[in-house]
PDB file of N, CA and C in Angstrom:
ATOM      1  N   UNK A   1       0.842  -1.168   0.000  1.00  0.00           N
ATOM      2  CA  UNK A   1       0.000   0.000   0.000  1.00  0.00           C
ATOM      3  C   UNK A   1       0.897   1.245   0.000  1.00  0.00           C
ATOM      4  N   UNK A   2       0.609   2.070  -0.863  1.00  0.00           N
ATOM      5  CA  UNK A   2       1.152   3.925  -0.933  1.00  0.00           C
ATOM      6  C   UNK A   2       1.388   4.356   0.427  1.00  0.00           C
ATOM      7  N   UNK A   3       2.208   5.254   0.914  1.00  0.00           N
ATOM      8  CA  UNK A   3       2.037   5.904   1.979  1.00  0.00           C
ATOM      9  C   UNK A   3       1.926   7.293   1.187  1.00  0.00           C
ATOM     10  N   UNK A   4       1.138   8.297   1.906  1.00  0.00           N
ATOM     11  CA  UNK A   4       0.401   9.666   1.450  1.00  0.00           C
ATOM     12  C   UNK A   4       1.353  10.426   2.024  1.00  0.00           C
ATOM     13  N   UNK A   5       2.684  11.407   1.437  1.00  0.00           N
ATOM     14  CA  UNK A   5       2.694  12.288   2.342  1.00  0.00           C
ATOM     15  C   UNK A   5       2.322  13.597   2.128  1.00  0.00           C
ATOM     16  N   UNK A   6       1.905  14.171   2.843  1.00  0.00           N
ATOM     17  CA  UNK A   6       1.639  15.781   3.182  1.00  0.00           C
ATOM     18  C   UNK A   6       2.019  16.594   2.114  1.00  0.00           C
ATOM     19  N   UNK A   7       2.083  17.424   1.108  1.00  0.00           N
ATOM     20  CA  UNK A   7       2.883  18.325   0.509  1.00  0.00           C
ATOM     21  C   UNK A   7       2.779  20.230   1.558  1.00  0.00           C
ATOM     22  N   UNK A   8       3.869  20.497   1.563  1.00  0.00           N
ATOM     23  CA  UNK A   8       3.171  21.648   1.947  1.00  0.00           C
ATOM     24  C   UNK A   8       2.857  23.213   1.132  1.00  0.00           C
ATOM     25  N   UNK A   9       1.763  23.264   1.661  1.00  0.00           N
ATOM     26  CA  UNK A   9       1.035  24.890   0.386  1.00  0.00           C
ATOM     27  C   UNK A   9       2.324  25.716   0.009  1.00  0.00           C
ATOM     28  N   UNK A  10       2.331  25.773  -1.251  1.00  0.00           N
ATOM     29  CA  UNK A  10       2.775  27.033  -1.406  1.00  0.00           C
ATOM     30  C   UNK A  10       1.878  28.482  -1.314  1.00  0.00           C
ATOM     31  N   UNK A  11       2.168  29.535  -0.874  1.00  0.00           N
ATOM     32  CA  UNK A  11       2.015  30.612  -0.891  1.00  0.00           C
ATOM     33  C   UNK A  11       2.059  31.700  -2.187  1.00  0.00           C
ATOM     34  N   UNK A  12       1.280  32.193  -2.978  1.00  0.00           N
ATOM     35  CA  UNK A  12       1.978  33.349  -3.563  1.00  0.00           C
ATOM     36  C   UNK A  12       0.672  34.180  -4.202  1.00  0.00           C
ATOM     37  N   UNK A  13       1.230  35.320  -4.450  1.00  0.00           N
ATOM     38  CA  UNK A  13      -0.108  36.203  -5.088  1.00  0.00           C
ATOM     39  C   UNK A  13       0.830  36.629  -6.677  1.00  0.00           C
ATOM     40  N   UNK A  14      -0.794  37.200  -7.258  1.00  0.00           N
ATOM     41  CA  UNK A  14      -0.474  37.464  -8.475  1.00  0.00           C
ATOM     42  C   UNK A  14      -0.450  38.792  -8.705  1.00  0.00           C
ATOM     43  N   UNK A  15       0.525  39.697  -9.437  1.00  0.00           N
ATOM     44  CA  UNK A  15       0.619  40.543  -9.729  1.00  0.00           C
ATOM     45  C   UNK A  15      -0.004  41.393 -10.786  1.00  0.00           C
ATOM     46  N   UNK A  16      -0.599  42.177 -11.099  1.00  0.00           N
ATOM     47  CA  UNK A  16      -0.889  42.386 -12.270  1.00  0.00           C
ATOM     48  C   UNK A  16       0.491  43.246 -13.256  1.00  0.00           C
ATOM     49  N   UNK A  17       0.911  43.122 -14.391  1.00  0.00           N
ATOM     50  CA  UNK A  17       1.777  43.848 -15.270  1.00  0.00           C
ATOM     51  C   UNK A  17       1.691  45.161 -15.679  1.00  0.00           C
ATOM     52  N   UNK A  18       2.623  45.839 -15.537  1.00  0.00           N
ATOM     53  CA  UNK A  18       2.612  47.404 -15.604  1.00  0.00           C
ATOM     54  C   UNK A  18       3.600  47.939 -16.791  1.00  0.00           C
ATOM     55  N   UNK A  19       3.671  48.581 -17.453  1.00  0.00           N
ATOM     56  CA  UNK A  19       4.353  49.666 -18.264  1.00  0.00           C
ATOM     57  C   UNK A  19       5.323  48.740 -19.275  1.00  0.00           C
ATOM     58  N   UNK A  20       6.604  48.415 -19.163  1.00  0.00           N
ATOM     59  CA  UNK A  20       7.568  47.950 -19.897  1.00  0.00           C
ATOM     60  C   UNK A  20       7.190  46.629 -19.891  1.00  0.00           C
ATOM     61  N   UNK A  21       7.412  46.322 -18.347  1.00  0.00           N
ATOM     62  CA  UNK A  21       6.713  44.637 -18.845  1.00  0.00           C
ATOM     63  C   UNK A  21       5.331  44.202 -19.651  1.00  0.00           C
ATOM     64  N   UNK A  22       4.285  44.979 -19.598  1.00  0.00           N
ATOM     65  CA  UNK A  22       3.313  44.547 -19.921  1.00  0.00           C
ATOM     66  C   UNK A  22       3.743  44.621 -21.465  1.00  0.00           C
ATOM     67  N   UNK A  23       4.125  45.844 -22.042  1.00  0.00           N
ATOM     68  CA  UNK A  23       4.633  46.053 -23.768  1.00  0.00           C
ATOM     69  C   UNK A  23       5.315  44.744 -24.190  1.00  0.00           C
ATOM     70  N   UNK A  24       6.065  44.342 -23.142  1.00  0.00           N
ATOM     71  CA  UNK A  24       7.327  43.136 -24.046  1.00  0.00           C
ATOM     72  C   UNK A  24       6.374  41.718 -23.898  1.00  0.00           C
ATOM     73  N   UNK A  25       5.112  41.763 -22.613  1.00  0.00           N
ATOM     74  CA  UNK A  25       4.731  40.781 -23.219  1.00  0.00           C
ATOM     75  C   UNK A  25       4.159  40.653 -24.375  1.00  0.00           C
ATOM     76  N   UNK A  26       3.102  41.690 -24.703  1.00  0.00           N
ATOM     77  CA  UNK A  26       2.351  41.955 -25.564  1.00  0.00           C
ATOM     78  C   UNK A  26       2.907  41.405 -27.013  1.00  0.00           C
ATOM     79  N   UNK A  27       4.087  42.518 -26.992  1.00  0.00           N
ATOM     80  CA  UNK A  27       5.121  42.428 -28.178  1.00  0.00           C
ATOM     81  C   UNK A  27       5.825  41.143 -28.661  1.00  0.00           C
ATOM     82  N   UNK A  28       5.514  39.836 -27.402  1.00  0.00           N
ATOM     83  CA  UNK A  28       6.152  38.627 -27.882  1.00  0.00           C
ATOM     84  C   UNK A  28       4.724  37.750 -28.105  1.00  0.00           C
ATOM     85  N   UNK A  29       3.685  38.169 -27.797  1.00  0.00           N
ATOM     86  CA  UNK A  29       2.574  37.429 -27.908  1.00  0.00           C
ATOM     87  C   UNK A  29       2.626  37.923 -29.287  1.00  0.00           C
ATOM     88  N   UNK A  30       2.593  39.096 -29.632  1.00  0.00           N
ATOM     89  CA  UNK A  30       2.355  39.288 -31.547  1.00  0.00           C
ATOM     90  C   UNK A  30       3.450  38.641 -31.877  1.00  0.00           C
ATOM     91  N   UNK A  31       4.525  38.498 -31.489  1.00  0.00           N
ATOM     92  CA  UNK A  31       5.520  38.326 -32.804  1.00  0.00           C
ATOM     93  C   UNK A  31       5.549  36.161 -32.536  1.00  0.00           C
ATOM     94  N   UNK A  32       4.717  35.921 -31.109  1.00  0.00           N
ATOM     95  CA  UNK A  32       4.434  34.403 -31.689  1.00  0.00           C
ATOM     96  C   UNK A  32       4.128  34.246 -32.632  1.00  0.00           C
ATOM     97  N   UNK A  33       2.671  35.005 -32.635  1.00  0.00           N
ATOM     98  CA  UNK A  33       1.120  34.710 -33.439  1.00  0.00           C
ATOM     99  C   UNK A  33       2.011  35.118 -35.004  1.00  0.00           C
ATOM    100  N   UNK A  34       2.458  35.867 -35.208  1.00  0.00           N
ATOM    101  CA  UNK A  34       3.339  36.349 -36.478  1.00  0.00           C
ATOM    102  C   UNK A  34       4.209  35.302 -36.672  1.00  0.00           C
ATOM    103  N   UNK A  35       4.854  34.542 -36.114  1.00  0.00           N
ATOM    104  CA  UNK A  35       5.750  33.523 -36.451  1.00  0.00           C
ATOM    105  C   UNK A  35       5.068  32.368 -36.745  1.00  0.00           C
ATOM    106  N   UNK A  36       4.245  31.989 -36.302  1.00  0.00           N
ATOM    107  CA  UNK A  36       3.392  31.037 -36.205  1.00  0.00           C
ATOM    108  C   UNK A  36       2.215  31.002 -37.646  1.00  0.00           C
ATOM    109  N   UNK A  37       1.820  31.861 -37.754  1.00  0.00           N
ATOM    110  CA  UNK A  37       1.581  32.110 -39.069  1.00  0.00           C
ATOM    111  C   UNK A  37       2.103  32.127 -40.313  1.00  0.00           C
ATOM    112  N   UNK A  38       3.327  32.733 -40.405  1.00  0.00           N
ATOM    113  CA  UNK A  38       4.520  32.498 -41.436  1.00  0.00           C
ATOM    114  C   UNK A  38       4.662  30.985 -41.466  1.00  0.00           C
ATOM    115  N   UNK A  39       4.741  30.580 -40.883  1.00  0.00           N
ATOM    116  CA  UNK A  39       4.985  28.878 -40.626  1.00  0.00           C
ATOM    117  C   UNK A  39       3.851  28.153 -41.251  1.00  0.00           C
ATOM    118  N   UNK A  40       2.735  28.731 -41.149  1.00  0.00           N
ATOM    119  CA  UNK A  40       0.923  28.130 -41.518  1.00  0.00           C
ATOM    120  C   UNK A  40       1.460  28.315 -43.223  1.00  0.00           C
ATOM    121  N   UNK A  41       1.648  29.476 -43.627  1.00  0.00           N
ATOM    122  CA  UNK A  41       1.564  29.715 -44.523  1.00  0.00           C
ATOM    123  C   UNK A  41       2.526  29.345 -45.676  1.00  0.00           C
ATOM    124  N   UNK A  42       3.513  29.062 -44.984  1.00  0.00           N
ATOM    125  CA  UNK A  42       4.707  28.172 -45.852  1.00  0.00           C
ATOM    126  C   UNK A  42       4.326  26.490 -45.720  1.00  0.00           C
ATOM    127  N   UNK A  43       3.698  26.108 -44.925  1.00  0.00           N
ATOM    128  CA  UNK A  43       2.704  24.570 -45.208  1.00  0.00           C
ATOM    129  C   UNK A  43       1.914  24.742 -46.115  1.00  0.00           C
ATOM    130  N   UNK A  44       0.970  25.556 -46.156  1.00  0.00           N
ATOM    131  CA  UNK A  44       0.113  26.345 -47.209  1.00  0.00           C
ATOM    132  C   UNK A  44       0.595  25.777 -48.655  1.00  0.00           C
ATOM    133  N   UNK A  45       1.763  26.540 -48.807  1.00  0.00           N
ATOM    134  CA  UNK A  45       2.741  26.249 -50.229  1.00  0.00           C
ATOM    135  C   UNK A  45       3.312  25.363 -50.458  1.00  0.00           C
ATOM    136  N   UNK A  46       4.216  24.455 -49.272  1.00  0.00           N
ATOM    137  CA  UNK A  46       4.417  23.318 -49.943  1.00  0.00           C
ATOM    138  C   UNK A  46       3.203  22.244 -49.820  1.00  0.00           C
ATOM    139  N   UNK A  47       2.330  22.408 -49.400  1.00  0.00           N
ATOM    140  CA  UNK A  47       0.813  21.494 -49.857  1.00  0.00           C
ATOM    141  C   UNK A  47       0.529  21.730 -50.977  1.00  0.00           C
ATOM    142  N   UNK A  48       0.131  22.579 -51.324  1.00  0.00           N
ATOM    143  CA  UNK A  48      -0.291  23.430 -52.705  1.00  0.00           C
ATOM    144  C   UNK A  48       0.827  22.291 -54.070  1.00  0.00           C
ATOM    145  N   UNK A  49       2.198  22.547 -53.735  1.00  0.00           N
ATOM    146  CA  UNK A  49       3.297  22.422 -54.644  1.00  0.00           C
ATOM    147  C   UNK A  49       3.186  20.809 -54.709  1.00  0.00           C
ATOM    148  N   UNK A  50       3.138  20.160 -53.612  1.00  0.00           N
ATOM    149  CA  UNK A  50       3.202  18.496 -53.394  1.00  0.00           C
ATOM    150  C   UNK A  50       1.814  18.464 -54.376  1.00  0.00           C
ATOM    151  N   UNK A  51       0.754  19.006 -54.365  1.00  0.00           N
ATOM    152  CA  UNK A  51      -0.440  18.351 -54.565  1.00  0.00           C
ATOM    153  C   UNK A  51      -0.424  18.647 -56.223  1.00  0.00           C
ATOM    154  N   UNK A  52       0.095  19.998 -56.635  1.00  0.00           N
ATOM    155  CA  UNK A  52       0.632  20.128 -58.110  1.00  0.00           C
ATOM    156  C   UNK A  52       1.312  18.908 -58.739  1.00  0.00           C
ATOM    157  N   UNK A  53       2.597  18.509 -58.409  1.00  0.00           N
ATOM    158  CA  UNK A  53       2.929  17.703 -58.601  1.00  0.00           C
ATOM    159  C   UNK A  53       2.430  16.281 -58.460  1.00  0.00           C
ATOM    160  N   UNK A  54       1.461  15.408 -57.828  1.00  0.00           N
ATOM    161  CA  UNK A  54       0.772  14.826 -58.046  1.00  0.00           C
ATOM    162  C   UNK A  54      -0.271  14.272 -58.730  1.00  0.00           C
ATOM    163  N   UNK A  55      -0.986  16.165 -59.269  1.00  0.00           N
ATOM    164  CA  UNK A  55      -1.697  16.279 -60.112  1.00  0.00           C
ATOM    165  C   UNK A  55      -1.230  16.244 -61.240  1.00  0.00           C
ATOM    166  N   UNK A  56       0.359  16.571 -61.637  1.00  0.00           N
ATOM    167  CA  UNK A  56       0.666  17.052 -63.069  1.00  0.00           C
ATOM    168  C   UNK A  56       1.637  14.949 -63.222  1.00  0.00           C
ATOM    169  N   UNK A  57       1.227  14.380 -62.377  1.00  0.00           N
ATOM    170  CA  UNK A  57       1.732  12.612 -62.418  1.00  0.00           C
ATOM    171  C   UNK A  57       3.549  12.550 -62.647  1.00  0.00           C
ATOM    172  N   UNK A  58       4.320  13.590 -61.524  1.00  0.00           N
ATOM    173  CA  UNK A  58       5.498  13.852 -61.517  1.00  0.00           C
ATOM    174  C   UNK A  58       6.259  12.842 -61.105  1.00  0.00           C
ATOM    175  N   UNK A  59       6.920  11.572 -61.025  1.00  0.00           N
ATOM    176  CA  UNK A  59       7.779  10.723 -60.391  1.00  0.00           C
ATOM    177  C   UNK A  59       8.963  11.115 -59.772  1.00  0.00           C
ATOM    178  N   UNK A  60       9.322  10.656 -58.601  1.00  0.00           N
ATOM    179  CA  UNK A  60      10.363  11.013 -58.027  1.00  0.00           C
ATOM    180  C   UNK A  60      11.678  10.740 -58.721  1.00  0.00           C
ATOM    181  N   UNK A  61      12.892  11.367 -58.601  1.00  0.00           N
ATOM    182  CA  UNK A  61      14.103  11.166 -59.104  1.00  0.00           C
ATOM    183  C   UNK A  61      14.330   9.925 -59.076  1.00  0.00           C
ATOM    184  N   UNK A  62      14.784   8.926 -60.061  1.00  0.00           N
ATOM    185  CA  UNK A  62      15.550   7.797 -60.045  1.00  0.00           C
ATOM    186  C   UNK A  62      16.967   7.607 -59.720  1.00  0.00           C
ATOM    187  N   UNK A  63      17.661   8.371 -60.386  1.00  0.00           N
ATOM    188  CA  UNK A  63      18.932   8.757 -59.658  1.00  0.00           C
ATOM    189  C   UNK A  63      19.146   9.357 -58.551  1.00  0.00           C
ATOM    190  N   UNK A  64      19.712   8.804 -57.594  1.00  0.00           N
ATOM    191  CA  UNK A  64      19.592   9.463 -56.599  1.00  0.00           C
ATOM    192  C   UNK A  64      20.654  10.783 -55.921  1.00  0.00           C
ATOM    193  N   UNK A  65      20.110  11.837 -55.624  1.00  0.00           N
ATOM    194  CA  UNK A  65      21.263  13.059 -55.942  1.00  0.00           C
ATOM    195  C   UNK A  65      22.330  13.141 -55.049  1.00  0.00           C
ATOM    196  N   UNK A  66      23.348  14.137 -55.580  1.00  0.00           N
ATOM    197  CA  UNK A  66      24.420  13.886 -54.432  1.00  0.00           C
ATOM    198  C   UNK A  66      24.891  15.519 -54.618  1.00  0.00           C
ATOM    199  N   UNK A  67      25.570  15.659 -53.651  1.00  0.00           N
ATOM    200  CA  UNK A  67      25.951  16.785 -53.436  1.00  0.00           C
ATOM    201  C   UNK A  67      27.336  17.161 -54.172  1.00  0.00           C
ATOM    202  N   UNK A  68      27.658  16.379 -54.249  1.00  0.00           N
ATOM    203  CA  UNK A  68      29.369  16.194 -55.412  1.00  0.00           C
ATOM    204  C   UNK A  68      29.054  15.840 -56.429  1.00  0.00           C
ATOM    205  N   UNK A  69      29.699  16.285 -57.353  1.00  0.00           N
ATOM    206  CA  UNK A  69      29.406  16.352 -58.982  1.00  0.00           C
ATOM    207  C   UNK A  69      30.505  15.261 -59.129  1.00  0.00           C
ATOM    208  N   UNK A  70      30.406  14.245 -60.141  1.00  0.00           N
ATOM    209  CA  UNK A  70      31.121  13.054 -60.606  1.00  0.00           C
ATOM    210  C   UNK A  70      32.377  13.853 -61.347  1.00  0.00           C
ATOM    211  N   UNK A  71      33.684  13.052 -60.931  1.00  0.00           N
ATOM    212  CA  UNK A  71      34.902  13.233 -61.465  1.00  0.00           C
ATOM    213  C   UNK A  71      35.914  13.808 -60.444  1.00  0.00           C
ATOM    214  N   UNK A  72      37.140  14.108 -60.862  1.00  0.00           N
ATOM    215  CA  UNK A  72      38.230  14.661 -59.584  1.00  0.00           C
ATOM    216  C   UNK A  72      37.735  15.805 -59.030  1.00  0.00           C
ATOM    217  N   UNK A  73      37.627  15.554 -57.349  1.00  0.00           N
ATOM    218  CA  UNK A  73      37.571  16.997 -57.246  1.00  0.00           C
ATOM    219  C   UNK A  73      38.657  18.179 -57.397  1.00  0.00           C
ATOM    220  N   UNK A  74      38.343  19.272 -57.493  1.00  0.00           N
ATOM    221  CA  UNK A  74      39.182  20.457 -57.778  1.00  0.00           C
ATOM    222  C   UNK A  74      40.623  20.441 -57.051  1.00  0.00           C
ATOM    223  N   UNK A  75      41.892  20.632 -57.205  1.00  0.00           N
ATOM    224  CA  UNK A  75      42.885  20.714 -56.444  1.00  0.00           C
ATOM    225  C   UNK A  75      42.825  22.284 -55.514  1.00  0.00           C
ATOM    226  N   UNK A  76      43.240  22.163 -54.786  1.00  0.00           N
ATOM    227  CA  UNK A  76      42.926  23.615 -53.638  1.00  0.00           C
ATOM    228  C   UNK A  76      44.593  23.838 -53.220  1.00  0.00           C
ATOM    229  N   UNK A  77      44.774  25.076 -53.307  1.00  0.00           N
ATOM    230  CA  UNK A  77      46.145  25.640 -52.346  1.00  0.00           C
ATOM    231  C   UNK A  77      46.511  26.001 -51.235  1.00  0.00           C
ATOM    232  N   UNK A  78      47.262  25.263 -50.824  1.00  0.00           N
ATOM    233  CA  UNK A  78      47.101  25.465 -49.404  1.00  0.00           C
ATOM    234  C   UNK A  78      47.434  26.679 -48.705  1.00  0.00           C
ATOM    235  N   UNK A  79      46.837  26.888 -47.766  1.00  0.00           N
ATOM    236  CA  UNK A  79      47.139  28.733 -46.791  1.00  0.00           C
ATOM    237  C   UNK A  79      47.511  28.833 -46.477  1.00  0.00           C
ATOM    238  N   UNK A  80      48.716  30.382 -47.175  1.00  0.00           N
ATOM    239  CA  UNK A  80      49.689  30.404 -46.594  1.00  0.00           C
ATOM    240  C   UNK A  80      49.847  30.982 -45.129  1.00  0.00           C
ATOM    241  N   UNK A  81      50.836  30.118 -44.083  1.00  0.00           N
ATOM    242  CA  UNK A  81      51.059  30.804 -42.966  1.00  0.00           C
ATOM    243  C   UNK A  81      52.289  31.740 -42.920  1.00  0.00           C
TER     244      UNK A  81
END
């Protein structure tokens, strides 16, 4: 069986926000809602773009890509100290 123990209360009151603080919250609550939106809206587009391509019967690359282009890479000089 559990034994229960006691927690003890915390105490505290709430303040209400005044002058500078209240602005910077304000100012980070818009610039969530603003970030957060930019974000909606760039899903927006690549939905839009995925669903284009689906519609227009696009297949994915067969080759698969690489970031290095085939053949020697470039010779480089070394820095001088």
């Amino acid at each position: 069986m559990e034994t229960v123990e006691d927690k003890d209360r915390v105490e505290f009151q709430i303040q209400p926000l005044r002058g500078a603080r209240l602005v910077g919250e304000v100012a980070g609550g818009v610039g969530r809602a603003l970030g957060l939106t930019l974000f909606w809206g760039l899903e927006i587009v690549r939905d839009s773009y995925f669903r284009l391509l689906d519609r227009l019967n696009v297949r994915p690359r067969r080759k698969r890509a690489s970031a290095f282009p085939p053949g020697q890479p470039k010779k480089r000089k070394a820095p001088a100290r």
